Amino acid sequence: HEIISINGQRVNTARRAAEVVRESRDSLTLVVSNAIRPPGTMYAMLSTSIGMYFKMKNGLVQLMKVDENSPVATSSMKVGDFILAVDGEVTGSISEVLDAFDDSAREEFIPVLFLSMRDLRTTLVDTNIGDREKEWSDDLGECTILESTGSLTLRFKEDGLCELVDPSQKTNGIHDHPLQSVVEAINHGIICLLSAIREGVNGSSSSNGRNGGGSPSRSQQVKQRGNDKLAEILDSGLLSDDEFK
């Protein structure tokens, strides 16, 4: 099980969990999850949906705008992220997100599972670029790859996909560079993952089969939970086993 929060405080590391436990004088309240988290998915602990505005994009609920005084403004969730579940309830529409928040209104803190495109793209770039020296922009919208022959930039577009750009040229898109294969691998990973998550959110497949004899591999666990596309990403090597939480 993954510990999401202790006494309403989000814990991302064992050290942070230990600190919260030490600071707690009374009983402990834990929020945990046993779900497999694909790369790019994260949890935020929110108290309300007030000040959050949504739209549908790629078949998922996307956070479109946030008021400055909204609780989400100080969380890890950012504009552009996709909300996948609220308090354990899968949310495939804006009305389902709002209803889930309303149903959990009595809770002081509500766990929200979301897909961070920023986290996903950094994971995919690190996996596919390897040890090449690189620099990210502050908003993680561009990654400049530093090479002795010159710098090239991976620029992520509004649709989530990236293109290879030469900053010294006015035209966008480079199609005859060796790094183009990396761009294709990254975009393939993004498309497959979005498709797989959308499939899971929409409930188009739901399997609870068990694997007999020994502990199942991460890929088998993913397949058992009904998502062959996520298993395909894991088996292809686009993402490593450790990157599936």
PDB file of C-alpha atoms in Angstrom:
ATOM      1  CA  HIS A   1       0.000   0.000   0.000  1.00  0.00           C
ATOM      2  CA  GLU A   2       1.109   3.557  -0.699  1.00  0.00           C
ATOM      3  CA  ILE A   3       0.664   6.090   2.104  1.00  0.00           C
ATOM      4  CA  ILE A   4      -0.887   9.196   0.544  1.00  0.00           C
ATOM      5  CA  SER A   5      -1.244  11.352   3.634  1.00  0.00           C
ATOM      6  CA  ILE A   6      -0.880  11.314   7.419  1.00  0.00           C
ATOM      7  CA  ASN A   7      -3.245  13.539   9.392  1.00  0.00           C
ATOM      8  CA  GLY A   8      -4.143  15.355   6.188  1.00  0.00           C
ATOM      9  CA  GLN A   9      -0.550  16.125   5.227  1.00  0.00           C
ATOM     10  CA  ARG A  10       0.704  14.780   1.910  1.00  0.00           C
ATOM     11  CA  VAL A  11       3.793  12.606   2.350  1.00  0.00           C
ATOM     12  CA  ASN A  12       6.033  11.858  -0.641  1.00  0.00           C
ATOM     13  CA  THR A  13       9.034  10.352   1.143  1.00  0.00           C
ATOM     14  CA  ALA A  14       9.763   8.119   4.119  1.00  0.00           C
ATOM     15  CA  ARG A  15      11.554  11.015   5.816  1.00  0.00           C
ATOM     16  CA  ARG A  16       8.532  13.281   5.475  1.00  0.00           C
ATOM     17  CA  ALA A  17       6.275  10.536   6.837  1.00  0.00           C
ATOM     18  CA  ALA A  18       8.562  10.119   9.857  1.00  0.00           C
ATOM     19  CA  GLU A  19       8.514  13.879  10.487  1.00  0.00           C
ATOM     20  CA  VAL A  20       4.715  14.016  10.443  1.00  0.00           C
ATOM     21  CA  VAL A  21       4.500  11.051  12.825  1.00  0.00           C
ATOM     22  CA  ARG A  22       6.952  12.672  15.258  1.00  0.00           C
ATOM     23  CA  GLU A  23       5.030  15.946  15.181  1.00  0.00           C
ATOM     24  CA  SER A  24       1.711  14.218  15.868  1.00  0.00           C
ATOM     25  CA  ARG A  25       0.798  14.143  19.546  1.00  0.00           C
ATOM     26  CA  ASP A  26      -2.501  12.309  19.263  1.00  0.00           C
ATOM     27  CA  SER A  27      -3.792   9.535  17.026  1.00  0.00           C
ATOM     28  CA  LEU A  28      -2.741   9.144  13.402  1.00  0.00           C
ATOM     29  CA  THR A  29      -5.115   9.189  10.442  1.00  0.00           C
ATOM     30  CA  LEU A  30      -3.690   7.593   7.310  1.00  0.00           C
ATOM     31  CA  VAL A  31      -5.001   7.727   3.753  1.00  0.00           C
ATOM     32  CA  VAL A  32      -3.573   4.841   1.708  1.00  0.00           C
ATOM     33  CA  SER A  33      -3.965   3.367  -1.756  1.00  0.00           C
ATOM     34  CA  ASN A  34      -3.206  -0.060  -3.234  1.00  0.00           C
ATOM     35  CA  ALA A  35      -3.734   1.024  -6.844  1.00  0.00           C
ATOM     36  CA  ILE A  36      -0.978   0.861  -9.463  1.00  0.00           C
ATOM     37  CA  ARG A  37       0.012   4.389 -10.414  1.00  0.00           C
ATOM     38  CA  PRO A  38       1.259   4.875 -13.986  1.00  0.00           C
ATOM     39  CA  PRO A  39       4.098   7.378 -14.584  1.00  0.00           C
ATOM     40  CA  GLY A  40       3.000  10.997 -14.355  1.00  0.00           C
ATOM     41  CA  THR A  41       0.161  10.356 -11.911  1.00  0.00           C
ATOM     42  CA  MET A  42       0.296  12.020  -8.516  1.00  0.00           C
ATOM     43  CA  TYR A  43      -1.870  12.692  -5.463  1.00  0.00           C
ATOM     44  CA  ALA A  44      -2.917  16.020  -3.966  1.00  0.00           C
ATOM     45  CA  MET A  45      -4.828  16.533  -0.726  1.00  0.00           C
ATOM     46  CA  LEU A  46      -7.530  19.161  -1.226  1.00  0.00           C
ATOM     47  CA  SER A  47     -10.333  20.461   0.975  1.00  0.00           C
ATOM     48  CA  THR A  48     -12.674  21.714  -1.758  1.00  0.00           C
ATOM     49  CA  SER A  49     -13.102  22.268  -5.488  1.00  0.00           C
ATOM     50  CA  ILE A  50     -13.852  25.964  -4.985  1.00  0.00           C
ATOM     51  CA  GLY A  51     -11.791  28.134  -7.303  1.00  0.00           C
ATOM     52  CA  MET A  52     -11.130  25.315  -9.757  1.00  0.00           C
ATOM     53  CA  TYR A  53     -12.392  25.421 -13.344  1.00  0.00           C
ATOM     54  CA  PHE A  54     -12.455  22.430 -15.673  1.00  0.00           C
ATOM     55  CA  LYS A  55     -12.829  21.453 -19.306  1.00  0.00           C
ATOM     56  CA  MET A  56     -12.850  18.167 -21.197  1.00  0.00           C
ATOM     57  CA  LYS A  57      -9.740  17.416 -23.258  1.00  0.00           C
ATOM     58  CA  ASN A  58      -8.544  14.140 -24.768  1.00  0.00           C
ATOM     59  CA  GLY A  59     -11.531  12.471 -23.129  1.00  0.00           C
ATOM     60  CA  LEU A  60     -10.344  13.449 -19.631  1.00  0.00           C
ATOM     61  CA  VAL A  61     -11.186  16.211 -17.142  1.00  0.00           C
ATOM     62  CA  GLN A  62      -8.519  18.924 -17.314  1.00  0.00           C
ATOM     63  CA  LEU A  63      -7.899  21.691 -14.794  1.00  0.00           C
ATOM     64  CA  MET A  64      -8.328  24.789 -16.944  1.00  0.00           C
ATOM     65  CA  LYS A  65      -8.028  27.667 -14.469  1.00  0.00           C
ATOM     66  CA  VAL A  66      -7.376  28.236 -10.758  1.00  0.00           C
ATOM     67  CA  ASP A  67      -8.281  31.219  -8.578  1.00  0.00           C
ATOM     68  CA  GLU A  68      -5.428  32.631  -6.506  1.00  0.00           C
ATOM     69  CA  ASN A  69      -7.233  31.940  -3.223  1.00  0.00           C
ATOM     70  CA  SER A  70      -8.168  28.363  -4.133  1.00  0.00           C
ATOM     71  CA  PRO A  71      -6.609  25.606  -1.964  1.00  0.00           C
ATOM     72  CA  VAL A  72      -5.332  23.916  -5.123  1.00  0.00           C
ATOM     73  CA  ALA A  73      -3.086  26.929  -5.811  1.00  0.00           C
ATOM     74  CA  THR A  74      -0.702  25.781  -3.065  1.00  0.00           C
ATOM     75  CA  SER A  75      -0.794  22.108  -4.006  1.00  0.00           C
ATOM     76  CA  SER A  76       1.260  20.102  -6.501  1.00  0.00           C
ATOM     77  CA  MET A  77      -1.615  20.163  -8.982  1.00  0.00           C
ATOM     78  CA  LYS A  78      -1.267  22.762 -11.730  1.00  0.00           C
ATOM     79  CA  VAL A  79      -3.340  24.151 -14.586  1.00  0.00           C
ATOM     80  CA  GLY A  80      -3.244  21.655 -17.453  1.00  0.00           C
ATOM     81  CA  ASP A  81      -3.253  18.564 -15.237  1.00  0.00           C
ATOM     82  CA  PHE A  82      -5.934  15.896 -15.661  1.00  0.00           C
ATOM     83  CA  ILE A  83      -8.100  14.807 -12.718  1.00  0.00           C
ATOM     84  CA  LEU A  84      -8.572  11.038 -12.701  1.00  0.00           C
ATOM     85  CA  ALA A  85     -10.175  10.272  -9.323  1.00  0.00           C
ATOM     86  CA  VAL A  86     -11.516  12.100  -6.277  1.00  0.00           C
ATOM     87  CA  ASP A  87     -11.575  10.316  -2.919  1.00  0.00           C
ATOM     88  CA  GLY A  88     -11.179   6.966  -4.670  1.00  0.00           C
ATOM     89  CA  GLU A  89     -13.993   7.617  -7.161  1.00  0.00           C
ATOM     90  CA  VAL A  90     -12.953   7.552 -10.822  1.00  0.00           C
ATOM     91  CA  THR A  91     -14.083  10.751 -12.534  1.00  0.00           C
ATOM     92  CA  GLY A  92     -14.703  10.679 -16.275  1.00  0.00           C
ATOM     93  CA  SER A  93     -16.627  13.947 -16.573  1.00  0.00           C
ATOM     94  CA  ILE A  94     -16.752  17.408 -15.013  1.00  0.00           C
ATOM     95  CA  SER A  95     -20.034  16.628 -13.283  1.00  0.00           C
ATOM     96  CA  GLU A  96     -18.498  13.497 -11.742  1.00  0.00           C
ATOM     97  CA  VAL A  97     -15.583  15.551 -10.384  1.00  0.00           C
ATOM     98  CA  LEU A  98     -17.946  18.074  -8.795  1.00  0.00           C
ATOM     99  CA  ASP A  99     -20.241  15.346  -7.434  1.00  0.00           C
ATOM    100  CA  ALA A 100     -17.269  13.485  -5.919  1.00  0.00           C
ATOM    101  CA  PHE A 101     -16.117  16.638  -4.136  1.00  0.00           C
ATOM    102  CA  ASP A 102     -19.675  17.241  -2.884  1.00  0.00           C
ATOM    103  CA  ASP A 103     -19.949  13.646  -1.605  1.00  0.00           C
ATOM    104  CA  SER A 104     -16.667  14.107   0.303  1.00  0.00           C
ATOM    105  CA  ALA A 105     -17.529  17.548   1.678  1.00  0.00           C
ATOM    106  CA  ARG A 106     -17.462  16.293   5.270  1.00  0.00           C
ATOM    107  CA  GLU A 107     -13.843  15.222   4.930  1.00  0.00           C
ATOM    108  CA  GLU A 108     -11.224  17.754   5.994  1.00  0.00           C
ATOM    109  CA  PHE A 109      -8.871  16.656   3.222  1.00  0.00           C
ATOM    110  CA  ILE A 110      -9.798  14.835   0.030  1.00  0.00           C
ATOM    111  CA  PRO A 111      -7.246  12.740  -1.928  1.00  0.00           C
ATOM    112  CA  VAL A 112      -7.244  13.623  -5.630  1.00  0.00           C
ATOM    113  CA  LEU A 113      -5.402  11.489  -8.175  1.00  0.00           C
ATOM    114  CA  PHE A 114      -4.251  13.475 -11.183  1.00  0.00           C
ATOM    115  CA  LEU A 115      -2.021  13.149 -14.226  1.00  0.00           C
ATOM    116  CA  SER A 116       0.785  15.702 -14.361  1.00  0.00           C
ATOM    117  CA  MET A 117       1.931  16.185 -17.944  1.00  0.00           C
ATOM    118  CA  ARG A 118       5.051  17.937 -16.611  1.00  0.00           C
ATOM    119  CA  ASP A 119       6.053  14.911 -14.566  1.00  0.00           C
ATOM    120  CA  LEU A 120       5.249  12.539 -17.433  1.00  0.00           C
ATOM    121  CA  ARG A 121       7.336  14.429 -19.980  1.00  0.00           C
ATOM    122  CA  THR A 122      10.375  14.695 -17.672  1.00  0.00           C
ATOM    123  CA  THR A 123      10.169  10.957 -16.989  1.00  0.00           C
ATOM    124  CA  LEU A 124       9.944  10.097 -20.685  1.00  0.00           C
ATOM    125  CA  VAL A 125      12.748  12.474 -21.649  1.00  0.00           C
ATOM    126  CA  ASP A 126      15.066  11.158 -18.916  1.00  0.00           C
ATOM    127  CA  THR A 127      14.320   7.581 -19.971  1.00  0.00           C
ATOM    128  CA  ASN A 128      14.897   8.165 -23.684  1.00  0.00           C
ATOM    129  CA  ILE A 129      17.625  10.831 -23.687  1.00  0.00           C
ATOM    130  CA  GLY A 130      19.882   8.988 -21.257  1.00  0.00           C
ATOM    131  CA  ASP A 131      22.993  10.765 -19.959  1.00  0.00           C
ATOM    132  CA  ARG A 132      22.951  13.617 -22.463  1.00  0.00           C
ATOM    133  CA  GLU A 133      23.301  17.027 -20.807  1.00  0.00           C
ATOM    134  CA  LYS A 134      20.022  18.916 -20.835  1.00  0.00           C
ATOM    135  CA  GLU A 135      18.317  21.954 -19.348  1.00  0.00           C
ATOM    136  CA  TRP A 136      14.606  22.417 -18.683  1.00  0.00           C
ATOM    137  CA  SER A 137      12.682  25.681 -18.888  1.00  0.00           C
ATOM    138  CA  ASP A 138      11.009  26.886 -15.693  1.00  0.00           C
ATOM    139  CA  ASP A 139       7.566  25.717 -16.834  1.00  0.00           C
ATOM    140  CA  LEU A 140       8.966  22.379 -18.097  1.00  0.00           C
ATOM    141  CA  GLY A 141       7.578  23.176 -21.530  1.00  0.00           C
ATOM    142  CA  GLU A 142      10.957  22.954 -23.261  1.00  0.00           C
ATOM    143  CA  CYS A 143      14.030  20.780 -22.788  1.00  0.00           C
ATOM    144  CA  THR A 144      17.265  21.942 -24.397  1.00  0.00           C
ATOM    145  CA  ILE A 145      19.717  19.180 -25.226  1.00  0.00           C
ATOM    146  CA  LEU A 146      23.281  20.491 -25.039  1.00  0.00           C
ATOM    147  CA  GLU A 147      25.717  18.986 -27.553  1.00  0.00           C
ATOM    148  CA  SER A 148      29.178  19.952 -28.799  1.00  0.00           C
ATOM    149  CA  THR A 149      27.788  20.523 -32.282  1.00  0.00           C
ATOM    150  CA  GLY A 150      25.030  22.825 -31.013  1.00  0.00           C
ATOM    151  CA  SER A 151      21.879  22.819 -28.926  1.00  0.00           C
ATOM    152  CA  LEU A 152      18.517  21.418 -29.938  1.00  0.00           C
ATOM    153  CA  THR A 153      15.237  21.854 -28.098  1.00  0.00           C
ATOM    154  CA  LEU A 154      12.403  19.455 -27.376  1.00  0.00           C
ATOM    155  CA  ARG A 155       9.361  21.737 -27.374  1.00  0.00           C
ATOM    156  CA  PHE A 156       6.101  20.400 -25.940  1.00  0.00           C
ATOM    157  CA  LYS A 157       2.981  21.651 -27.656  1.00  0.00           C
ATOM    158  CA  GLU A 158      -0.497  22.313 -26.288  1.00  0.00           C
ATOM    159  CA  ASP A 159      -1.662  18.833 -27.283  1.00  0.00           C
ATOM    160  CA  GLY A 160       1.057  17.322 -25.062  1.00  0.00           C
ATOM    161  CA  LEU A 161       3.283  16.054 -27.873  1.00  0.00           C
ATOM    162  CA  CYS A 162       6.783  17.354 -28.559  1.00  0.00           C
ATOM    163  CA  GLU A 163       8.779  18.427 -31.596  1.00  0.00           C
ATOM    164  CA  LEU A 164      12.487  18.878 -32.191  1.00  0.00           C
ATOM    165  CA  VAL A 165      13.475  22.504 -32.759  1.00  0.00           C
ATOM    166  CA  ASP A 166      16.752  24.181 -33.668  1.00  0.00           C
ATOM    167  CA  PRO A 167      16.798  27.509 -31.731  1.00  0.00           C
ATOM    168  CA  SER A 168      19.116  29.015 -34.365  1.00  0.00           C
ATOM    169  CA  GLN A 169      16.570  28.422 -37.128  1.00  0.00           C
ATOM    170  CA  LYS A 170      13.286  30.256 -37.614  1.00  0.00           C
ATOM    171  CA  THR A 171      11.400  27.207 -38.864  1.00  0.00           C
ATOM    172  CA  ASN A 172       9.952  24.689 -36.416  1.00  0.00           C
ATOM    173  CA  GLY A 173      10.448  20.972 -36.658  1.00  0.00           C
ATOM    174  CA  ILE A 174      13.515  18.946 -37.613  1.00  0.00           C
ATOM    175  CA  HIS A 175      12.872  15.650 -39.356  1.00  0.00           C
ATOM    176  CA  ASP A 176      16.310  14.420 -40.443  1.00  0.00           C
ATOM    177  CA  HIS A 177      18.212  14.473 -37.137  1.00  0.00           C
ATOM    178  CA  PRO A 178      19.146  11.326 -35.156  1.00  0.00           C
ATOM    179  CA  LEU A 179      17.224  12.729 -32.167  1.00  0.00           C
ATOM    180  CA  GLN A 180      14.027  12.518 -34.197  1.00  0.00           C
ATOM    181  CA  SER A 181      13.763   8.852 -33.203  1.00  0.00           C
ATOM    182  CA  VAL A 182      13.800   9.977 -29.568  1.00  0.00           C
ATOM    183  CA  VAL A 183      10.987  12.440 -30.289  1.00  0.00           C
ATOM    184  CA  GLU A 184       8.960   9.657 -31.886  1.00  0.00           C
ATOM    185  CA  ALA A 185       9.540   7.399 -28.862  1.00  0.00           C
ATOM    186  CA  ILE A 186       8.491  10.148 -26.432  1.00  0.00           C
ATOM    187  CA  ASN A 187       5.359  10.986 -28.410  1.00  0.00           C
ATOM    188  CA  HIS A 188       4.487   7.309 -28.707  1.00  0.00           C
ATOM    189  CA  GLY A 189       4.775   6.963 -24.938  1.00  0.00           C
ATOM    190  CA  ILE A 190       2.555  10.013 -24.324  1.00  0.00           C
ATOM    191  CA  ILE A 191      -0.096   8.858 -26.791  1.00  0.00           C
ATOM    192  CA  CYS A 192      -0.157   5.303 -25.408  1.00  0.00           C
ATOM    193  CA  LEU A 193      -0.311   6.434 -21.792  1.00  0.00           C
ATOM    194  CA  LEU A 194      -3.083   8.963 -22.405  1.00  0.00           C
ATOM    195  CA  SER A 195      -5.025   6.341 -24.335  1.00  0.00           C
ATOM    196  CA  ALA A 196      -4.521   3.774 -21.588  1.00  0.00           C
ATOM    197  CA  ILE A 197      -5.584   6.160 -18.821  1.00  0.00           C
ATOM    198  CA  ARG A 198      -8.595   7.306 -20.806  1.00  0.00           C
ATOM    199  CA  GLU A 199      -9.551   3.666 -21.329  1.00  0.00           C
ATOM    200  CA  GLY A 200      -9.276   3.000 -17.603  1.00  0.00           C
ATOM    201  CA  VAL A 201     -11.203   6.129 -16.601  1.00  0.00           C
ATOM    202  CA  ASN A 202     -13.991   5.411 -19.041  1.00  0.00           C
ATOM    203  CA  GLY A 203     -14.288   1.919 -17.649  1.00  0.00           C
ATOM    204  CA  SER A 204     -14.038   0.225 -21.039  1.00  0.00           C
ATOM    205  CA  SER A 205     -12.141  -2.662 -19.475  1.00  0.00           C
ATOM    206  CA  SER A 206     -12.299  -4.000 -15.925  1.00  0.00           C
ATOM    207  CA  SER A 207     -10.543  -7.234 -15.024  1.00  0.00           C
ATOM    208  CA  ASN A 208      -9.851  -8.534 -11.535  1.00  0.00           C
ATOM    209  CA  GLY A 209      -8.266 -11.847 -12.471  1.00  0.00           C
ATOM    210  CA  ARG A 210      -5.554 -13.298 -10.266  1.00  0.00           C
ATOM    211  CA  ASN A 211      -2.281 -14.852 -11.224  1.00  0.00           C
ATOM    212  CA  GLY A 212      -1.630 -18.229  -9.669  1.00  0.00           C
ATOM    213  CA  GLY A 213       1.766 -19.406  -8.519  1.00  0.00           C
ATOM    214  CA  GLY A 214       4.344 -16.866  -7.424  1.00  0.00           C
ATOM    215  CA  SER A 215       4.247 -13.106  -7.395  1.00  0.00           C
ATOM    216  CA  PRO A 216       3.083 -11.524 -10.658  1.00  0.00           C
ATOM    217  CA  SER A 217       5.391  -9.149 -12.496  1.00  0.00           C
ATOM    218  CA  ARG A 218       4.483  -5.466 -12.700  1.00  0.00           C
ATOM    219  CA  SER A 219       3.349  -5.989 -16.293  1.00  0.00           C
ATOM    220  CA  GLN A 220       1.153  -8.927 -15.225  1.00  0.00           C
ATOM    221  CA  GLN A 221      -0.320  -6.841 -12.406  1.00  0.00           C
ATOM    222  CA  VAL A 222      -1.218  -4.118 -14.871  1.00  0.00           C
ATOM    223  CA  LYS A 223      -2.831  -6.652 -17.223  1.00  0.00           C
ATOM    224  CA  GLN A 224      -4.751  -8.217 -14.336  1.00  0.00           C
ATOM    225  CA  ARG A 225      -6.266  -4.818 -13.622  1.00  0.00           C
ATOM    226  CA  GLY A 226      -7.546  -4.685 -17.174  1.00  0.00           C
ATOM    227  CA  ASN A 227      -5.188  -2.322 -18.938  1.00  0.00           C
ATOM    228  CA  ASP A 228      -3.265  -4.023 -21.726  1.00  0.00           C
ATOM    229  CA  LYS A 229      -2.066  -0.696 -23.128  1.00  0.00           C
ATOM    230  CA  LEU A 230      -0.227   0.223 -19.924  1.00  0.00           C
ATOM    231  CA  ALA A 231       1.325  -3.245 -19.918  1.00  0.00           C
ATOM    232  CA  GLU A 232       2.441  -2.697 -23.517  1.00  0.00           C
ATOM    233  CA  ILE A 233       4.232   0.525 -22.511  1.00  0.00           C
ATOM    234  CA  LEU A 234       5.986  -1.282 -19.667  1.00  0.00           C
ATOM    235  CA  ASP A 235       6.987  -4.249 -21.845  1.00  0.00           C
ATOM    236  CA  SER A 236       8.252  -2.003 -24.660  1.00  0.00           C
ATOM    237  CA  GLY A 237      10.871  -0.384 -22.431  1.00  0.00           C
ATOM    238  CA  LEU A 238       9.528   3.159 -22.981  1.00  0.00           C
ATOM    239  CA  LEU A 239       9.255   3.320 -19.193  1.00  0.00           C
ATOM    240  CA  SER A 240      10.934   1.213 -16.568  1.00  0.00           C
ATOM    241  CA  ASP A 241       9.331  -0.980 -13.921  1.00  0.00           C
ATOM    242  CA  ASP A 242      10.429   1.426 -11.170  1.00  0.00           C
ATOM    243  CA  GLU A 243       8.510   4.259 -12.793  1.00  0.00           C
ATOM    244  CA  PHE A 244       5.202   2.461 -12.200  1.00  0.00           C
ATOM    245  CA  LYS A 245       4.372   3.340  -8.566  1.00  0.00           C
TER     246      LYS A 245
END
